[in-house]
XYZ file of C-alpha atoms in Angstrom:
615
model
C 19.169 184.575 59.196
C 21.893 185.848 57.638
C 26.036 184.782 59.244
C 27.579 187.143 59.521
C 30.342 186.568 56.768
C 27.001 186.962 54.695
C 25.915 190.528 56.675
C 25.991 193.674 53.986
C 29.728 195.335 54.902
C 28.376 198.846 56.306
C 26.707 196.229 59.064
C 30.107 194.259 59.507
C 31.767 196.810 60.473
C 29.569 198.515 62.794
C 29.902 194.796 64.210
C 33.548 195.260 63.816
C 33.745 198.381 65.256
C 31.101 197.445 68.166
C 33.194 194.534 68.693
C 36.481 195.935 68.871
C 35.545 199.037 70.996
C 33.665 196.624 73.763
C 36.666 194.083 73.545
C 38.999 197.199 73.931
C 37.080 198.630 77.070
C 36.798 194.962 78.586
C 40.100 194.303 78.620
C 41.148 198.158 79.593
C 38.422 197.976 82.269
C 39.546 194.496 83.897
C 43.422 195.545 83.133
C 42.812 197.743 86.055
C 40.662 196.228 88.211
C 43.246 193.351 88.533
C 46.034 196.077 88.217
C 43.708 197.409 91.458
C 43.802 194.119 93.244
C 47.375 193.270 92.214
C 48.506 197.444 93.923
C 45.959 196.820 96.874
C 47.269 192.955 97.550
C 50.708 194.607 97.796
C 48.747 197.302 100.160
C 47.212 195.083 102.463
C 51.217 193.296 102.761
C 52.411 196.657 104.201
C 48.444 197.349 105.892
C 49.639 194.660 107.733
C 54.187 194.631 108.043
C 52.434 197.113 109.292
C 50.024 196.346 112.139
C 51.626 192.888 113.326
C 54.893 194.962 114.456
C 52.667 197.383 116.324
C 50.206 194.364 117.620
C 53.919 192.423 118.219
C 55.713 195.607 119.694
C 53.174 196.238 122.420
C 52.509 192.700 123.040
C 56.476 192.783 124.367
C 55.385 193.043 127.412
C 52.962 190.836 127.852
C 54.907 188.059 126.948
C 57.715 189.424 129.337
C 55.740 189.452 132.700
C 54.252 186.273 130.945
C 49.908 188.086 130.711
C 47.587 186.425 129.056
C 45.624 189.337 130.152
C 47.696 192.527 128.800
C 48.232 190.530 125.515
C 44.130 189.908 124.906
C 43.640 193.119 126.068
C 46.348 194.142 122.623
C 44.513 192.169 120.382
C 40.878 193.377 122.026
C 42.736 196.017 119.413
C 41.801 194.405 116.400
C 38.431 194.503 116.775
C 38.964 198.083 114.654
C 39.994 196.080 111.362
C 36.312 193.940 110.669
C 38.279 191.226 108.509
C 41.020 190.028 110.593
C 39.154 186.793 111.856
C 41.851 185.449 114.215
C 44.737 186.959 116.018
C 47.531 184.981 118.556
C 50.558 185.363 120.789
C 52.982 182.144 121.290
C 55.479 182.228 123.781
C 58.766 181.221 122.359
C 57.799 177.261 123.170
C 55.476 177.716 120.452
C 52.602 177.599 123.089
C 49.300 179.962 123.082
C 49.685 183.221 125.398
C 46.870 185.054 124.510
C 44.605 185.212 121.071
C 41.537 187.092 119.446
C 38.688 185.777 117.323
C 36.284 187.863 115.389
C 33.084 187.586 116.321
C 31.259 184.273 114.593
C 34.620 183.777 112.938
C 35.184 179.721 113.945
C 38.594 178.483 113.220
C 41.849 177.943 115.203
C 44.603 180.721 115.124
C 47.230 180.055 112.959
C 49.862 177.868 114.058
C 53.224 179.520 115.270
C 55.500 179.751 111.714
C 59.234 179.958 112.448
C 60.430 183.170 111.013
C 58.661 186.368 109.254
C 56.435 186.134 106.354
C 53.514 187.256 104.618
C 51.294 184.472 101.829
C 47.963 184.795 100.808
C 46.274 180.990 101.163
C 42.917 179.603 100.384
C 41.439 180.622 103.839
C 43.129 184.227 103.575
C 46.459 186.294 104.779
C 48.031 185.102 106.741
C 50.814 186.918 108.529
C 53.684 186.019 110.971
C 56.090 187.522 112.836
C 58.495 187.825 115.325
C 58.070 190.171 118.701
C 61.238 190.891 119.970
C 62.827 192.255 122.960
C 66.523 193.225 121.987
C 66.913 191.677 119.218
C 65.756 187.921 121.324
C 63.068 186.548 120.102
C 60.510 186.812 123.187
C 57.379 185.270 121.239
C 55.307 185.152 117.691
C 52.659 186.568 116.517
C 50.269 184.974 114.055
C 47.402 186.916 112.231
C 44.503 185.633 109.965
C 43.260 188.293 107.397
C 40.255 187.512 105.393
C 40.421 188.584 101.685
C 36.464 189.400 101.541
C 37.688 193.546 101.166
C 39.765 192.361 98.137
C 36.475 190.712 96.239
C 34.116 193.739 97.407
C 36.705 196.003 95.495
C 36.879 194.300 93.067
C 32.955 194.053 92.663
C 32.994 198.200 93.290
C 35.695 198.785 90.680
C 33.834 196.073 87.559
C 30.378 198.062 88.227
C 32.189 201.484 87.598
C 33.767 200.057 84.668
C 31.287 198.291 83.157
C 29.043 201.519 83.247
C 32.079 203.536 81.358
C 32.018 200.555 79.147
C 28.227 200.960 78.120
C 28.365 204.014 77.584
C 31.084 204.544 75.632
C 29.927 201.542 73.573
C 26.448 203.946 72.615
C 28.636 206.805 71.659
C 31.262 204.432 69.455
C 28.149 203.627 68.184
C 27.121 206.961 67.230
C 30.139 207.828 66.019
C 30.915 205.101 63.735
C 26.950 205.066 62.387
C 28.203 208.484 61.003
C 32.280 207.550 59.211
C 31.283 204.003 58.331
C 30.204 205.189 54.886
C 33.410 206.838 54.358
C 34.715 203.335 54.423
C 32.372 200.874 54.320
C 32.590 200.995 49.405
C 36.441 201.219 49.600
C 37.128 197.534 52.189
C 34.102 195.927 50.896
C 35.536 196.582 47.332
C 39.892 195.364 48.481
C 36.933 192.533 50.552
C 35.287 191.536 47.305
C 39.237 191.526 45.056
C 40.276 189.216 49.008
C 37.563 187.077 48.311
C 38.004 186.404 44.325
C 41.794 185.646 44.415
C 41.170 183.672 47.564
C 38.178 181.370 45.815
C 39.743 181.297 42.346
C 44.194 180.932 42.873
C 44.133 183.675 40.456
C 47.129 186.366 41.619
C 46.094 188.396 38.138
C 43.296 189.990 39.767
C 43.174 193.875 41.318
C 41.571 195.736 44.150
C 40.305 199.069 42.346
C 41.708 202.103 44.623
C 39.319 204.967 45.712
C 41.547 207.164 47.165
C 45.419 208.388 48.110
C 44.163 207.754 52.050
C 45.505 204.891 54.064
C 43.495 202.540 52.143
C 44.331 203.439 48.316
C 47.926 202.910 49.978
C 46.474 199.597 51.294
C 45.077 199.122 47.896
C 48.786 199.654 46.700
C 50.718 197.272 48.919
C 48.036 194.200 48.390
C 47.977 194.910 44.735
C 52.092 194.874 44.620
C 51.624 191.598 47.315
C 49.616 190.175 44.507
C 52.256 190.730 41.993
C 55.179 189.407 44.256
C 52.766 186.278 44.315
C 52.699 185.507 40.822
C 56.107 185.722 40.491
C 56.826 183.557 42.830
C 54.201 181.466 42.172
C 54.955 181.462 38.605
C 59.370 180.855 39.882
C 57.480 177.936 42.878
C 56.150 175.792 39.124
C 58.946 175.946 37.812
C 61.199 174.939 40.696
C 59.071 172.112 41.081
C 58.645 170.664 38.136
C 62.197 171.142 38.147
C 61.897 169.363 41.309
C 59.843 166.916 40.606
C 62.658 166.257 37.158
C 65.739 165.773 39.924
C 64.114 163.196 42.131
C 63.145 161.054 38.392
C 66.431 161.691 37.702
C 67.605 160.233 40.686
C 65.185 157.491 41.075
C 66.344 156.054 37.424
C 70.460 157.319 38.709
C 69.728 154.896 41.959
C 68.504 152.020 39.886
C 70.481 152.485 36.916
C 73.843 152.349 39.962
C 71.745 149.431 41.602
C 71.371 147.505 38.137
C 75.492 148.649 37.174
C 76.226 147.132 41.054
C 74.697 143.996 40.973
C 75.650 143.456 37.019
C 79.229 144.343 38.503
C 81.556 140.887 39.050
C 83.457 143.528 42.059
C 81.726 143.212 45.485
C 80.087 147.225 45.923
C 79.379 148.434 48.429
C 77.873 152.693 49.585
C 78.739 154.435 53.035
C 78.068 157.378 54.989
C 79.942 159.751 54.999
C 80.373 159.169 58.688
C 81.951 155.548 56.926
C 78.447 153.172 57.497
C 78.256 150.584 55.330
C 74.247 151.416 53.898
C 74.338 148.713 50.359
C 75.999 145.484 49.533
C 75.307 144.687 45.915
C 74.607 140.847 45.341
C 77.758 139.373 44.332
C 79.363 140.717 48.071
C 76.504 139.431 50.469
C 77.107 135.863 48.018
C 80.981 136.006 49.283
C 80.117 136.787 52.996
C 76.841 134.490 52.966
C 74.962 137.455 55.239
C 72.983 139.071 53.907
C 73.097 143.156 53.615
C 71.014 143.981 56.706
C 73.553 141.991 59.102
C 76.552 143.155 57.507
C 75.022 146.357 57.959
C 74.328 145.266 61.651
C 77.442 143.374 62.099
C 79.803 146.545 60.724
C 82.525 145.610 57.855
C 86.274 144.812 60.289
C 84.114 141.698 60.636
C 84.890 140.592 57.232
C 88.852 141.399 57.138
C 92.086 139.198 58.256
C 93.131 139.606 61.785
C 96.475 140.658 60.971
C 95.139 143.789 58.043
C 92.559 144.757 60.659
C 94.390 147.461 62.299
C 95.700 149.528 59.497
C 92.905 148.533 57.470
C 91.023 150.617 60.176
C 93.827 153.598 60.408
C 93.466 153.853 56.791
C 89.662 154.298 56.603
C 89.521 156.699 59.410
C 92.362 158.749 57.472
C 89.501 158.309 53.989
C 86.781 159.403 56.403
C 88.327 162.786 58.644
C 90.343 163.995 55.023
C 88.279 163.317 52.471
C 90.878 161.062 50.353
C 90.347 157.933 48.105
C 91.017 154.549 49.757
C 92.874 152.552 48.105
C 94.448 149.269 50.103
C 94.564 145.413 49.582
C 93.831 142.718 52.954
C 92.637 139.524 52.768
C 88.506 139.165 52.864
C 86.669 136.329 54.692
C 84.644 134.202 52.657
C 81.523 132.195 53.602
C 83.589 129.556 54.094
C 85.448 130.571 56.009
C 89.052 131.485 53.612
C 90.449 134.202 53.687
C 90.642 136.129 49.920
C 93.343 139.319 48.828
C 91.301 141.497 48.329
C 91.924 145.690 46.722
C 89.361 148.077 48.120
C 89.186 151.221 46.515
C 86.558 153.777 48.328
C 86.037 157.466 46.466
C 84.160 160.570 48.108
C 81.071 162.460 46.354
C 80.782 165.363 47.290
C 77.687 168.566 46.342
C 77.452 171.115 45.338
C 79.029 173.245 48.531
C 81.540 170.211 47.621
C 80.210 168.284 51.204
C 81.174 164.829 51.227
C 77.702 163.183 50.786
C 77.966 159.291 50.497
C 80.675 157.218 49.699
C 80.775 154.401 46.854
C 83.694 151.638 46.915
C 84.594 148.181 45.998
C 86.399 145.133 46.428
C 87.858 143.147 43.812
C 90.008 139.715 44.187
C 93.377 140.471 43.060
C 94.177 136.663 44.816
C 95.146 135.226 42.217
C 97.461 138.344 41.203
C 98.280 138.110 44.595
C 99.441 134.783 44.287
C 101.585 135.121 40.568
C 103.388 138.320 42.369
C 104.892 136.094 45.402
C 106.168 133.601 42.271
C 107.581 136.416 40.645
C 108.934 138.236 43.374
C 110.424 133.856 43.823
C 111.347 134.273 40.565
C 113.019 138.173 40.657
C 114.994 136.907 43.761
C 116.417 134.031 41.955
C 116.758 136.678 38.900
C 118.523 139.265 41.507
C 120.720 136.730 43.059
C 122.445 135.093 39.407
C 122.889 139.010 38.577
C 125.097 139.245 42.169
C 126.861 136.232 41.456
C 127.571 136.686 37.818
C 128.942 140.088 38.725
C 130.249 139.159 41.655
C 132.225 136.979 39.393
C 133.155 138.939 36.630
C 134.810 141.835 39.004
C 138.237 139.611 38.939
C 138.762 138.782 35.779
C 137.647 142.685 34.138
C 139.960 143.992 37.158
C 142.757 141.843 35.632
C 142.179 143.490 32.242
C 142.543 146.562 33.149
C 145.326 146.350 35.363
C 147.160 144.405 32.526
C 146.094 146.180 29.548
C 147.632 149.477 32.061
C 150.615 147.326 32.371
C 151.059 146.527 28.894
C 151.325 150.004 27.278
C 153.416 151.033 30.585
C 156.062 148.147 30.427
C 156.240 148.153 26.056
C 155.952 151.511 25.698
C 158.383 151.819 22.830
C 158.008 148.523 21.518
C 154.473 149.498 20.836
C 153.272 150.970 17.818
C 151.203 154.736 18.378
C 148.599 152.066 16.398
C 149.164 149.271 18.820
C 148.981 152.546 22.060
C 145.498 153.745 20.547
C 144.268 149.725 21.519
C 145.920 149.462 24.377
C 144.212 152.870 25.732
C 141.122 151.626 24.102
C 141.023 148.490 25.960
C 142.065 149.546 29.640
C 139.446 152.329 28.851
C 136.794 149.319 28.479
C 137.974 147.780 31.107
C 137.617 150.656 33.708
C 133.721 151.731 32.061
C 132.797 147.248 32.343
C 134.371 147.414 35.977
C 132.812 150.316 37.435
C 129.272 148.746 34.911
C 129.316 145.725 37.440
C 130.586 147.833 40.472
C 126.873 149.989 39.131
C 125.239 146.326 38.710
C 126.505 145.117 42.099
C 124.704 148.004 44.126
C 121.437 147.316 42.007
C 121.111 144.102 42.783
C 121.722 144.635 46.658
C 119.313 147.677 46.197
C 116.477 147.032 48.050
C 116.500 144.255 50.173
C 115.344 144.840 53.277
C 116.444 142.405 55.789
C 114.423 142.155 59.514
C 112.923 144.871 61.564
C 112.945 148.274 59.605
C 114.468 150.872 61.821
C 113.252 154.572 62.619
C 116.630 156.487 61.161
C 116.238 160.387 61.563
C 116.898 161.879 57.443
C 118.033 164.665 58.247
C 121.961 162.904 60.130
C 121.375 160.707 56.924
C 121.635 163.598 54.725
C 123.676 165.370 56.657
C 126.334 161.602 56.265
C 126.056 161.881 52.159
C 127.148 164.939 51.917
C 130.277 164.928 54.211
C 130.610 162.428 51.465
C 129.919 164.426 48.847
C 131.957 167.380 50.668
C 134.578 167.318 47.141
C 132.441 166.650 44.271
C 130.316 169.520 45.628
C 133.631 171.454 46.015
C 135.032 171.079 42.751
C 131.013 171.559 41.355
C 131.146 174.361 43.340
C 127.834 173.424 44.090
C 125.296 174.846 46.345
C 122.951 172.334 48.503
C 120.250 173.395 51.171
C 117.745 171.739 53.123
C 114.568 172.434 55.807
C 114.029 170.207 58.593
C 113.129 166.611 58.133
C 111.346 163.796 59.648
C 112.135 161.024 60.748
C 111.205 157.866 58.610
C 111.053 154.307 58.657
C 113.553 152.871 56.295
C 117.308 151.522 56.303
C 119.848 154.439 56.486
C 122.420 152.776 53.763
C 118.867 152.890 51.343
C 117.899 156.093 52.229
C 121.582 157.545 51.987
C 121.756 155.828 49.151
C 118.474 157.732 47.671
C 120.120 160.863 48.628
C 123.620 160.210 47.203
C 122.358 159.549 43.718
C 119.264 162.067 43.190
C 122.175 165.400 44.534
C 125.395 163.519 42.096
C 122.573 163.597 39.362
C 121.815 167.248 40.264
C 125.921 167.873 40.211
C 125.831 166.178 36.019
C 123.869 167.189 34.668
C 124.053 170.690 35.224
C 123.960 173.999 33.609
C 126.280 177.320 32.532
C 125.704 178.152 36.250
C 126.762 176.623 39.040
C 124.611 173.372 40.530
C 122.067 175.430 43.664
C 120.006 171.644 44.978
C 117.523 172.135 47.977
C 116.512 169.056 49.730
C 113.282 169.168 51.600
C 109.847 167.480 53.234
C 106.236 168.150 52.979
C 103.293 164.726 55.118
C 101.396 163.220 52.771
C 98.684 161.255 54.255
C 100.507 158.762 56.799
C 103.702 159.073 55.161
C 105.966 161.553 53.373
C 107.435 163.578 50.262
C 110.775 163.927 49.879
C 111.791 166.660 47.528
C 114.962 167.560 45.910
C 114.988 170.711 43.966
C 117.913 171.958 41.329
C 118.561 174.462 38.406
C 119.945 172.265 36.230
C 118.961 171.481 32.852
C 115.615 169.606 33.478
C 114.299 166.682 31.498
C 111.888 166.286 28.576
C 107.953 165.250 30.019
C 108.414 162.346 27.536
C 111.217 160.608 29.019
C 110.158 161.047 32.607
C 109.628 157.428 33.250
C 112.425 156.471 30.883
C 114.927 157.726 33.398
C 114.254 155.136 36.253
C 114.867 152.268 33.745
C 118.039 150.140 34.284
C 120.922 151.347 31.683
C 118.925 154.129 30.702
C 120.763 157.378 29.124
C 119.560 160.431 27.511
C 122.856 161.555 27.172
C 125.399 160.342 24.895
C 127.382 163.565 25.899
C 130.959 163.232 27.283
C 130.068 165.534 29.574
C 126.973 163.433 31.462
C 129.227 160.076 31.429
C 127.322 157.438 33.830
C 125.969 153.682 33.318
C 122.091 154.607 34.203
C 121.674 152.870 37.194
C 121.671 155.438 39.399
C 118.070 156.179 38.817
C 116.835 153.080 38.826
C 118.077 151.868 42.402
C 116.563 155.220 43.801
C 113.476 153.536 42.141
C 114.550 150.049 43.790
C 114.897 151.132 46.900
C 112.427 153.315 47.628
C 110.161 151.036 45.966
C 110.758 148.082 48.014
C 109.848 150.462 51.225
C 106.065 150.867 49.619
C 107.374 154.085 48.072
C 107.085 155.897 44.765
C 109.371 158.452 43.189
C 108.593 160.417 39.790
C 110.306 163.741 38.912
C 108.409 167.289 37.561
C 110.906 169.327 35.206
C 110.564 171.227 32.393
C 113.771 171.609 30.200
C 116.345 174.395 30.791
C 114.349 175.940 33.893
C 115.335 172.229 36.423
C 113.987 169.658 38.104
C 112.754 168.161 41.290
C 112.613 164.479 42.605
C 110.433 163.450 44.787
C 109.899 160.011 46.176
C 106.986 159.014 49.152
C 108.303 156.942 52.604
C 106.983 156.413 56.044
C 106.661 158.187 58.691
C 107.582 157.394 61.566
C 106.286 160.273 63.727
C 104.819 163.250 62.834
C 107.240 166.116 63.570
C 110.233 166.723 62.225
C 112.498 169.977 63.435
C 113.252 172.974 62.499
C 116.832 173.317 62.144
C 118.064 174.657 58.376
C 122.189 173.871 57.206
C 123.604 174.901 54.475
C 126.717 172.957 52.710
C 128.652 175.037 50.349
C 131.485 173.389 47.691
C 133.662 176.632 46.273
């Protein structure tokens, strides 16, 4: 016996049409029966609600006079409703006044309910109705109605629907027998093409078009779909090949990274975008004495020296929030409990959408370097003390040379000839220059000496004090100095004033034919501030950007640009003492901007703007 799949298309079409018609008719008939049942339920609710209201109204007198017989006569009228199983009238205290039971009914009356209600249950439809007199409740009517009537209607309508389905099915069979040939052939051909594609996965197959009707449109769309699938399959195949290549490349890259990480002397780690450590190399596990799994479980701060932990956590948090690289020096605990200085670096790796996909970092042991730096710092301190002492001791002899040279030039002016007068001028000028040089050298040795706790200062007020001290220089050079709101910073007031003074004087000194214009501003960067001093002077050639910060380094021998070449070295020394950096950005002939970083005290600054003008 052939199954449905193997029967001819004409018979299959007939079966489909008949099955579809039958199912549709069954669904329609069933829907009608169900809908009628739902409507009839609503009708019953309304009918019984009205009936209970009438019975209740007729029972008010019997309740008022406590007359069970009258109440029973009223309930007896329910014999006209054969589907009423039981009905009872209850007094306000819940005792039965009178009851009615359909002949043959054995069940008791429903117990009185607190409120009016109509509810369907397993035994039928239960109605609760309060009997009122002058809006006062004097009793309760309880009524139980069976649902046989609903079943009778469903059987009646079901028989009608079944007969209609049989007649309609016969008509549908006769009509479809006449029309099936018109669509059997194209459908069969389309089915064959579909089956062929399904069995062979050959999307180059195309169905034959027999007509321009809907079946013809269906064939066209089917063929278009096959063309689209064919193209997508080619694209998907190429994508899968590319994906496999990418996966192999990624796996190769991971293996290469792990090989490099395990073979490097540095301690290497990777972290998730949230900062959770998910890989450490062998050097790091050996240093800490823990397995990579336990390191991830314990969390990284456990190995940082307690004195460095808070700042390390804040720096790491800042990098996670901003995506900026981590660059931090701290002490890291070794397996034997000894702490050694390390330089931690971490950089964010980003995907094609510029989202952080992971962090790659390293910990480099710089303990020996830190010890050497400490030794060098002490040596520098000793050298600085020597330079200070020597400069201080030289001040008096040099001052005497300058003073006595001037006295000789004045007192023996008529005795000394022209050559002698010229020699004395050279001697006096050299003495003054030497005194200036010694004073600058003393300022350089004192710059960057930070004693005690670093105070918080308002850089706006410090700048204003600096400008007051430079007011004569600003006026003589017809310079204009403006500034934006500047923040509170953690730096000695004298040191910050040294930096402002040297940078402003430099901007005034290295001017062109225009009147000097200088502007000071500040911008937040990470955990600190960047303060910039911008001018419209002669500018600096890029090749000298590092050289100008050296001691005694002067780029100009022109008399207009006199000086000892220590001013910028003092600025650099001060800024570096506070953990900052100083640099210059300039184009020759277009002015220069000196920028330096400084630790922040607070996140905000004032919003005022002031201006000091000369001329």
